[in-house]
Amino acid sequence: MASGSVTAPVETPAPSRRPAALKAPRDPGLAALRRAARAAIVIPPTFAFGQLVLHDSQNVIFIVFGGFALLVMSDFGGLRRPRALAYLGATLVGAVLIALGTVVSENVALAGAMMLLVGFAISFASLFGGYIAAAQTGLLLAFVISISVPAPASAVPARIAGWTFAGVLATLAAVWLWPRFEHVMLHKSAAKACISVAKLIEGLGRGATDRDLPPLLEAARRAEATARQEYGATAKRPAGPTRRDRAFVQLLTEVQRIVDIVDHPFEQARNAAPPGIEETDHLVAATVAAIRSSADVLTGGAAPDLRAVEEARERHRAALDRWASQELRAGRPADEVLGGLDVDHTLRVVSYLAISLGSNALIAAGGHPEEEIVLPVSAPRLEGVTGTTTRVMRAIRTHLTPTSTVLQHSLRVAVGLALAVWLARSLGLSHAFWVVLGTLQVLRSTALGTGRTTLQALAGNVIGVVIGGVFAVLAGNHPTIMWMALPFAIFLAAYAATTVGFIASQAAFTINLIIIFNLISPAGWQVGLVRIEDVAIGAAISIVVGLLLWPRGARREFGRAMAGFYRAAGHYLDDAFDRVLDFEPPASLEPARRVAVQARERAGEAFDAFLNERVASPLDPQTAGFLLSEGNHAMLAAELLDVVAGRMGYRAGGCSDGARAVHAQETIMLKNLIALADQLALDNTRPDLQPVSREALRSASLDCLRRWRNEDRAGRGAMAVVIAGEWVQNIGRLEEDLERPVRLAVEAARTPWWR
């Protein structure tokens, strides 16, 4: 029965770059064909120019690998202008990194230390998603080559010239050769999901039968899952710190939350008669219209009328109060009135989410909500450089904690690369950067995963050496044949990088390297043996790092992150309930909200890491997603309770006996939530959960309604008790559903690292 818009003094980041419990499908074949074709067209002539015209090995190396870094490993998406700016920006940052790496490259200790710092910074920055995450591997490659191949500072201009030449051509190719405008497609897909959700709410509002509602629910679920899958498969996901990107991510989350709420509605008494007030129809109409307009604004249409939804919610709230008062005074039994009040609870929560959805759709489309509209907590309110800077700093503070999977992964990568640089340079290996790349290629979040990819990498390189070696022997005295084969080898390596298995991609990359290095300095098939040796050394480093730094991977850390999320959400809920039940003086919930938002961010990143592990686990992705969504549900409850007590002024002081009864059950509910958190953190694997008493909550609500019948001034207090009781009962019911998922998460966390 929560209502109204929420006034929140703190801006919250989106809960996760991937807001769903579905693994993203592999890169679509068409996008990979575009990428591979661009690389095959651009890299060979630029390589030929450097090799045959410039005759400078520094230029040649950075021209070739610059093309791979920017066209294959980065592959920025988006419209032409932002795509071009992304390529030019990556070219500029890469030039700075190349200069830095070259300057320190002749000092082995300094090179290792700098690799540690830069590797951590680039890996950690990927948490911002978007172009920043897309550029990660390419920028790492640029720095790795510059620091692994020692050269004096005088080589900096030649290296930067080669990299810049590759960057300019990569920009032109990416902008004009078969560009793929992901933003347009993602917005269309999200708009389709909004339309399906609008139809679902329309059916819910007109009282669709048990036969009619399931098809609408299934269609909405399928549409929102499709939107999330397309988002997950996009090369340049809109998940960065900019306001529009954050809003789009949150929009997808709100679509999913609406479907979840309708799929698992608030419990209501059987045979409860609806109040029959016309304001219910108006609220349905305003909500449906806003969601449909949210779809329109994503595809260039008019903005949603969010003020109409707010006004409809306020009128509906007032009408419910009038209806309840009139029915009680007319002698209608309190239990029937309570049943009528419960009927529209799901609708009211959905209408609140519709305001959030519409706000985020408008911001994602580049619009600005009206100043009179108080944006929901989830909407990114701060604009421009100030807003982006604020979001960046908050994200950094959130993940600079030992329990953050982002921090753990960044340290794992940084330490592995630093060790690889130091060892390869200390051993004087001729192709030291192959050792570092081998470390980067096989390092995974678990020791077991790293071991598996090590075997796959070695197998793939052996296959590549055999095939490439035979070709090198046959064509060794005919460089023309090698030049003719180069575009095909580049195409195969670029295409295999994202569309086929790891073994095949390693084989294709090795064949490509054998051809390139034989064109630079003919060495026959023996260069392949050097490649295997260097990859083996790099893989061994990865295995050592994987064993020493969080070998269990995200399975254990996901449970810990969820435990922190549940505890923070529990404290946020506790403060919100205290405000509604009048146990604490009115105060800002900002401190508790801020902690909960940070915990939600860490849980979202841990969820992403868990999905990306792709290892056998008792905890499947859908169940893990359910754990995360239930934490978000608790956050939603706290937000709406804050609205009830603050903006709307419903406080239970007028019915203190009922407030104490609800508070007792709320205490049980929160203890259960903390017990589940302890179980996830492996602090208490056998918690004693007590069920929330639905009878006690119902009795408290009925007593307050009966008091309202005799005392008109007790109305708001009675409604506050009813609203709080509904949320306690709802969250208590969800806690019962959490017992099995929590048990599976504990089993996954306890799984030995070698399994």
JSON list of C-alpha atoms in Angstrom, two decimals, residues 582-678:
[
{"chain": "A", "resi": 582, "resn": "ASP", "atom": "CA", "xyz": [6.76, 5.70, 15.31]},
{"chain": "A", "resi": 583, "resn": "PHE", "atom": "CA", "xyz": [9.52, 4.13, 17.38]},
{"chain": "A", "resi": 584, "resn": "GLU", "atom": "CA", "xyz": [12.10, 6.70, 16.32]},
{"chain": "A", "resi": 585, "resn": "PRO", "atom": "CA", "xyz": [11.78, 10.42, 15.67]},
{"chain": "A", "resi": 586, "resn": "PRO", "atom": "CA", "xyz": [11.68, 11.39, 11.99]},
{"chain": "A", "resi": 587, "resn": "ALA", "atom": "CA", "xyz": [15.20, 11.38, 10.62]},
{"chain": "A", "resi": 588, "resn": "SER", "atom": "CA", "xyz": [17.01, 10.93, 7.35]},
{"chain": "A", "resi": 589, "resn": "LEU", "atom": "CA", "xyz": [17.62, 7.36, 6.26]},
{"chain": "A", "resi": 590, "resn": "GLU", "atom": "CA", "xyz": [20.57, 8.51, 4.17]},
{"chain": "A", "resi": 591, "resn": "PRO", "atom": "CA", "xyz": [23.34, 6.81, 6.21]},
{"chain": "A", "resi": 592, "resn": "ALA", "atom": "CA", "xyz": [21.63, 3.41, 6.19]},
{"chain": "A", "resi": 593, "resn": "ARG", "atom": "CA", "xyz": [20.61, 3.83, 2.54]},
{"chain": "A", "resi": 594, "resn": "ARG", "atom": "CA", "xyz": [24.14, 4.71, 1.47]},
{"chain": "A", "resi": 595, "resn": "VAL", "atom": "CA", "xyz": [25.61, 1.64, 3.14]},
{"chain": "A", "resi": 596, "resn": "ALA", "atom": "CA", "xyz": [22.92, -0.57, 1.60]},
{"chain": "A", "resi": 597, "resn": "VAL", "atom": "CA", "xyz": [23.52, 0.87, -1.88]},
{"chain": "A", "resi": 598, "resn": "GLN", "atom": "CA", "xyz": [27.26, 0.20, -1.61]},
{"chain": "A", "resi": 599, "resn": "ALA", "atom": "CA", "xyz": [26.58, -3.36, -0.45]},
{"chain": "A", "resi": 600, "resn": "ARG", "atom": "CA", "xyz": [24.19, -3.82, -3.38]},
{"chain": "A", "resi": 601, "resn": "GLU", "atom": "CA", "xyz": [26.89, -2.66, -5.80]},
{"chain": "A", "resi": 602, "resn": "ARG", "atom": "CA", "xyz": [29.39, -5.16, -4.41]},
{"chain": "A", "resi": 603, "resn": "ALA", "atom": "CA", "xyz": [26.80, -7.93, -4.56]},
{"chain": "A", "resi": 604, "resn": "GLY", "atom": "CA", "xyz": [25.99, -7.05, -8.16]},
{"chain": "A", "resi": 605, "resn": "GLU", "atom": "CA", "xyz": [29.64, -7.22, -9.20]},
{"chain": "A", "resi": 606, "resn": "ALA", "atom": "CA", "xyz": [30.07, -10.52, -7.33]},
{"chain": "A", "resi": 607, "resn": "PHE", "atom": "CA", "xyz": [27.04, -11.84, -9.20]},
{"chain": "A", "resi": 608, "resn": "ASP", "atom": "CA", "xyz": [28.64, -10.82, -12.51]},
{"chain": "A", "resi": 609, "resn": "ALA", "atom": "CA", "xyz": [31.87, -12.57, -11.54]},
{"chain": "A", "resi": 610, "resn": "PHE", "atom": "CA", "xyz": [29.94, -15.69, -10.54]},
{"chain": "A", "resi": 611, "resn": "LEU", "atom": "CA", "xyz": [28.22, -15.80, -13.93]},
{"chain": "A", "resi": 612, "resn": "ASN", "atom": "CA", "xyz": [31.48, -15.35, -15.80]},
{"chain": "A", "resi": 613, "resn": "GLU", "atom": "CA", "xyz": [33.20, -18.26, -14.03]},
{"chain": "A", "resi": 614, "resn": "ARG", "atom": "CA", "xyz": [31.18, -20.85, -15.98]},
{"chain": "A", "resi": 615, "resn": "VAL", "atom": "CA", "xyz": [32.10, -23.66, -13.60]},
{"chain": "A", "resi": 616, "resn": "ALA", "atom": "CA", "xyz": [30.02, -26.52, -12.27]},
{"chain": "A", "resi": 617, "resn": "SER", "atom": "CA", "xyz": [28.39, -25.43, -9.04]},
{"chain": "A", "resi": 618, "resn": "PRO", "atom": "CA", "xyz": [25.48, -26.46, -6.81]},
{"chain": "A", "resi": 619, "resn": "LEU", "atom": "CA", "xyz": [24.27, -22.87, -7.26]},
{"chain": "A", "resi": 620, "resn": "ASP", "atom": "CA", "xyz": [22.88, -22.27, -10.74]},
{"chain": "A", "resi": 621, "resn": "PRO", "atom": "CA", "xyz": [22.72, -18.77, -12.30]},
{"chain": "A", "resi": 622, "resn": "GLN", "atom": "CA", "xyz": [18.94, -18.45, -11.96]},
{"chain": "A", "resi": 623, "resn": "THR", "atom": "CA", "xyz": [19.04, -19.26, -8.25]},
{"chain": "A", "resi": 624, "resn": "ALA", "atom": "CA", "xyz": [21.92, -16.85, -7.71]},
{"chain": "A", "resi": 625, "resn": "GLY", "atom": "CA", "xyz": [19.90, -14.18, -9.49]},
{"chain": "A", "resi": 626, "resn": "PHE", "atom": "CA", "xyz": [16.98, -14.89, -7.16]},
{"chain": "A", "resi": 627, "resn": "LEU", "atom": "CA", "xyz": [19.21, -14.22, -4.15]},
{"chain": "A", "resi": 628, "resn": "LEU", "atom": "CA", "xyz": [20.18, -10.86, -5.60]},
{"chain": "A", "resi": 629, "resn": "SER", "atom": "CA", "xyz": [16.63, -9.90, -6.58]},
{"chain": "A", "resi": 630, "resn": "GLU", "atom": "CA", "xyz": [15.32, -10.61, -3.07]},
{"chain": "A", "resi": 631, "resn": "GLY", "atom": "CA", "xyz": [17.88, -8.23, -1.65]},
{"chain": "A", "resi": 632, "resn": "ASN", "atom": "CA", "xyz": [16.64, -5.62, -4.11]},
{"chain": "A", "resi": 633, "resn": "HIS", "atom": "CA", "xyz": [13.08, -6.36, -2.95]},
{"chain": "A", "resi": 634, "resn": "ALA", "atom": "CA", "xyz": [14.07, -5.54, 0.62]},
{"chain": "A", "resi": 635, "resn": "MET", "atom": "CA", "xyz": [15.59, -2.28, -0.62]},
{"chain": "A", "resi": 636, "resn": "LEU", "atom": "CA", "xyz": [12.35, -1.46, -2.41]},
{"chain": "A", "resi": 637, "resn": "ALA", "atom": "CA", "xyz": [10.39, -2.06, 0.80]},
{"chain": "A", "resi": 638, "resn": "ALA", "atom": "CA", "xyz": [12.61, 0.32, 2.74]},
{"chain": "A", "resi": 639, "resn": "GLU", "atom": "CA", "xyz": [12.30, 3.00, 0.04]},
{"chain": "A", "resi": 640, "resn": "LEU", "atom": "CA", "xyz": [8.51, 2.80, 0.03]},
{"chain": "A", "resi": 641, "resn": "LEU", "atom": "CA", "xyz": [8.25, 2.74, 3.81]},
{"chain": "A", "resi": 642, "resn": "ASP", "atom": "CA", "xyz": [10.31, 5.92, 3.83]},
{"chain": "A", "resi": 643, "resn": "VAL", "atom": "CA", "xyz": [7.75, 7.43, 1.43]},
{"chain": "A", "resi": 644, "resn": "VAL", "atom": "CA", "xyz": [4.88, 6.36, 3.68]},
{"chain": "A", "resi": 645, "resn": "ALA", "atom": "CA", "xyz": [6.38, 7.89, 6.81]},
{"chain": "A", "resi": 646, "resn": "GLY", "atom": "CA", "xyz": [7.99, 10.94, 5.23]},
{"chain": "A", "resi": 647, "resn": "ARG", "atom": "CA", "xyz": [6.26, 12.33, 2.16]},
{"chain": "A", "resi": 648, "resn": "MET", "atom": "CA", "xyz": [2.81, 10.95, 3.01]},
{"chain": "A", "resi": 649, "resn": "GLY", "atom": "CA", "xyz": [2.98, 11.34, 6.79]},
{"chain": "A", "resi": 650, "resn": "TYR", "atom": "CA", "xyz": [1.60, 7.94, 7.82]},
{"chain": "A", "resi": 651, "resn": "ARG", "atom": "CA", "xyz": [2.90, 7.09, 11.29]},
{"chain": "A", "resi": 652, "resn": "ALA", "atom": "CA", "xyz": [1.53, 4.57, 13.74]},
{"chain": "A", "resi": 653, "resn": "GLY", "atom": "CA", "xyz": [1.41, 6.81, 16.80]},
{"chain": "A", "resi": 654, "resn": "GLY", "atom": "CA", "xyz": [-2.39, 6.79, 16.68]},
{"chain": "A", "resi": 655, "resn": "CYS", "atom": "CA", "xyz": [-2.43, 3.01, 17.20]},
{"chain": "A", "resi": 656, "resn": "SER", "atom": "CA", "xyz": [0.52, 2.25, 19.44]},
{"chain": "A", "resi": 657, "resn": "ASP", "atom": "CA", "xyz": [-0.68, -1.21, 20.51]},
{"chain": "A", "resi": 658, "resn": "GLY", "atom": "CA", "xyz": [-0.85, -2.36, 16.90]},
{"chain": "A", "resi": 659, "resn": "ALA", "atom": "CA", "xyz": [2.52, -0.77, 16.21]},
{"chain": "A", "resi": 660, "resn": "ARG", "atom": "CA", "xyz": [4.11, -2.77, 19.02]},
{"chain": "A", "resi": 661, "resn": "ALA", "atom": "CA", "xyz": [2.58, -6.00, 17.70]},
{"chain": "A", "resi": 662, "resn": "VAL", "atom": "CA", "xyz": [3.86, -5.34, 14.17]},
{"chain": "A", "resi": 663, "resn": "HIS", "atom": "CA", "xyz": [7.25, -4.33, 15.57]},
{"chain": "A", "resi": 664, "resn": "ALA", "atom": "CA", "xyz": [7.53, -7.69, 17.34]},
{"chain": "A", "resi": 665, "resn": "GLN", "atom": "CA", "xyz": [6.99, -9.53, 14.06]},
{"chain": "A", "resi": 666, "resn": "GLU", "atom": "CA", "xyz": [9.27, -7.14, 12.23]},
{"chain": "A", "resi": 667, "resn": "THR", "atom": "CA", "xyz": [11.99, -8.00, 14.74]},
{"chain": "A", "resi": 668, "resn": "ILE", "atom": "CA", "xyz": [11.54, -11.70, 13.94]},
{"chain": "A", "resi": 669, "resn": "MET", "atom": "CA", "xyz": [11.65, -10.96, 10.22]},
{"chain": "A", "resi": 670, "resn": "LEU", "atom": "CA", "xyz": [14.87, -8.97, 10.53]},
{"chain": "A", "resi": 671, "resn": "LYS", "atom": "CA", "xyz": [16.48, -11.62, 12.74]},
{"chain": "A", "resi": 672, "resn": "ASN", "atom": "CA", "xyz": [15.69, -14.17, 10.04]},
{"chain": "A", "resi": 673, "resn": "LEU", "atom": "CA", "xyz": [17.25, -11.94, 7.39]},
{"chain": "A", "resi": 674, "resn": "ILE", "atom": "CA", "xyz": [20.41, -11.52, 9.45]},
{"chain": "A", "resi": 675, "resn": "ALA", "atom": "CA", "xyz": [20.46, -15.28, 10.12]},
{"chain": "A", "resi": 676, "resn": "LEU", "atom": "CA", "xyz": [20.33, -15.94, 6.38]},
{"chain": "A", "resi": 677, "resn": "ALA", "atom": "CA", "xyz": [23.18, -13.47, 5.96]},
{"chain": "A", "resi": 678, "resn": "ASP", "atom": "CA", "xyz": [25.20, -15.30, 8.62]}
]
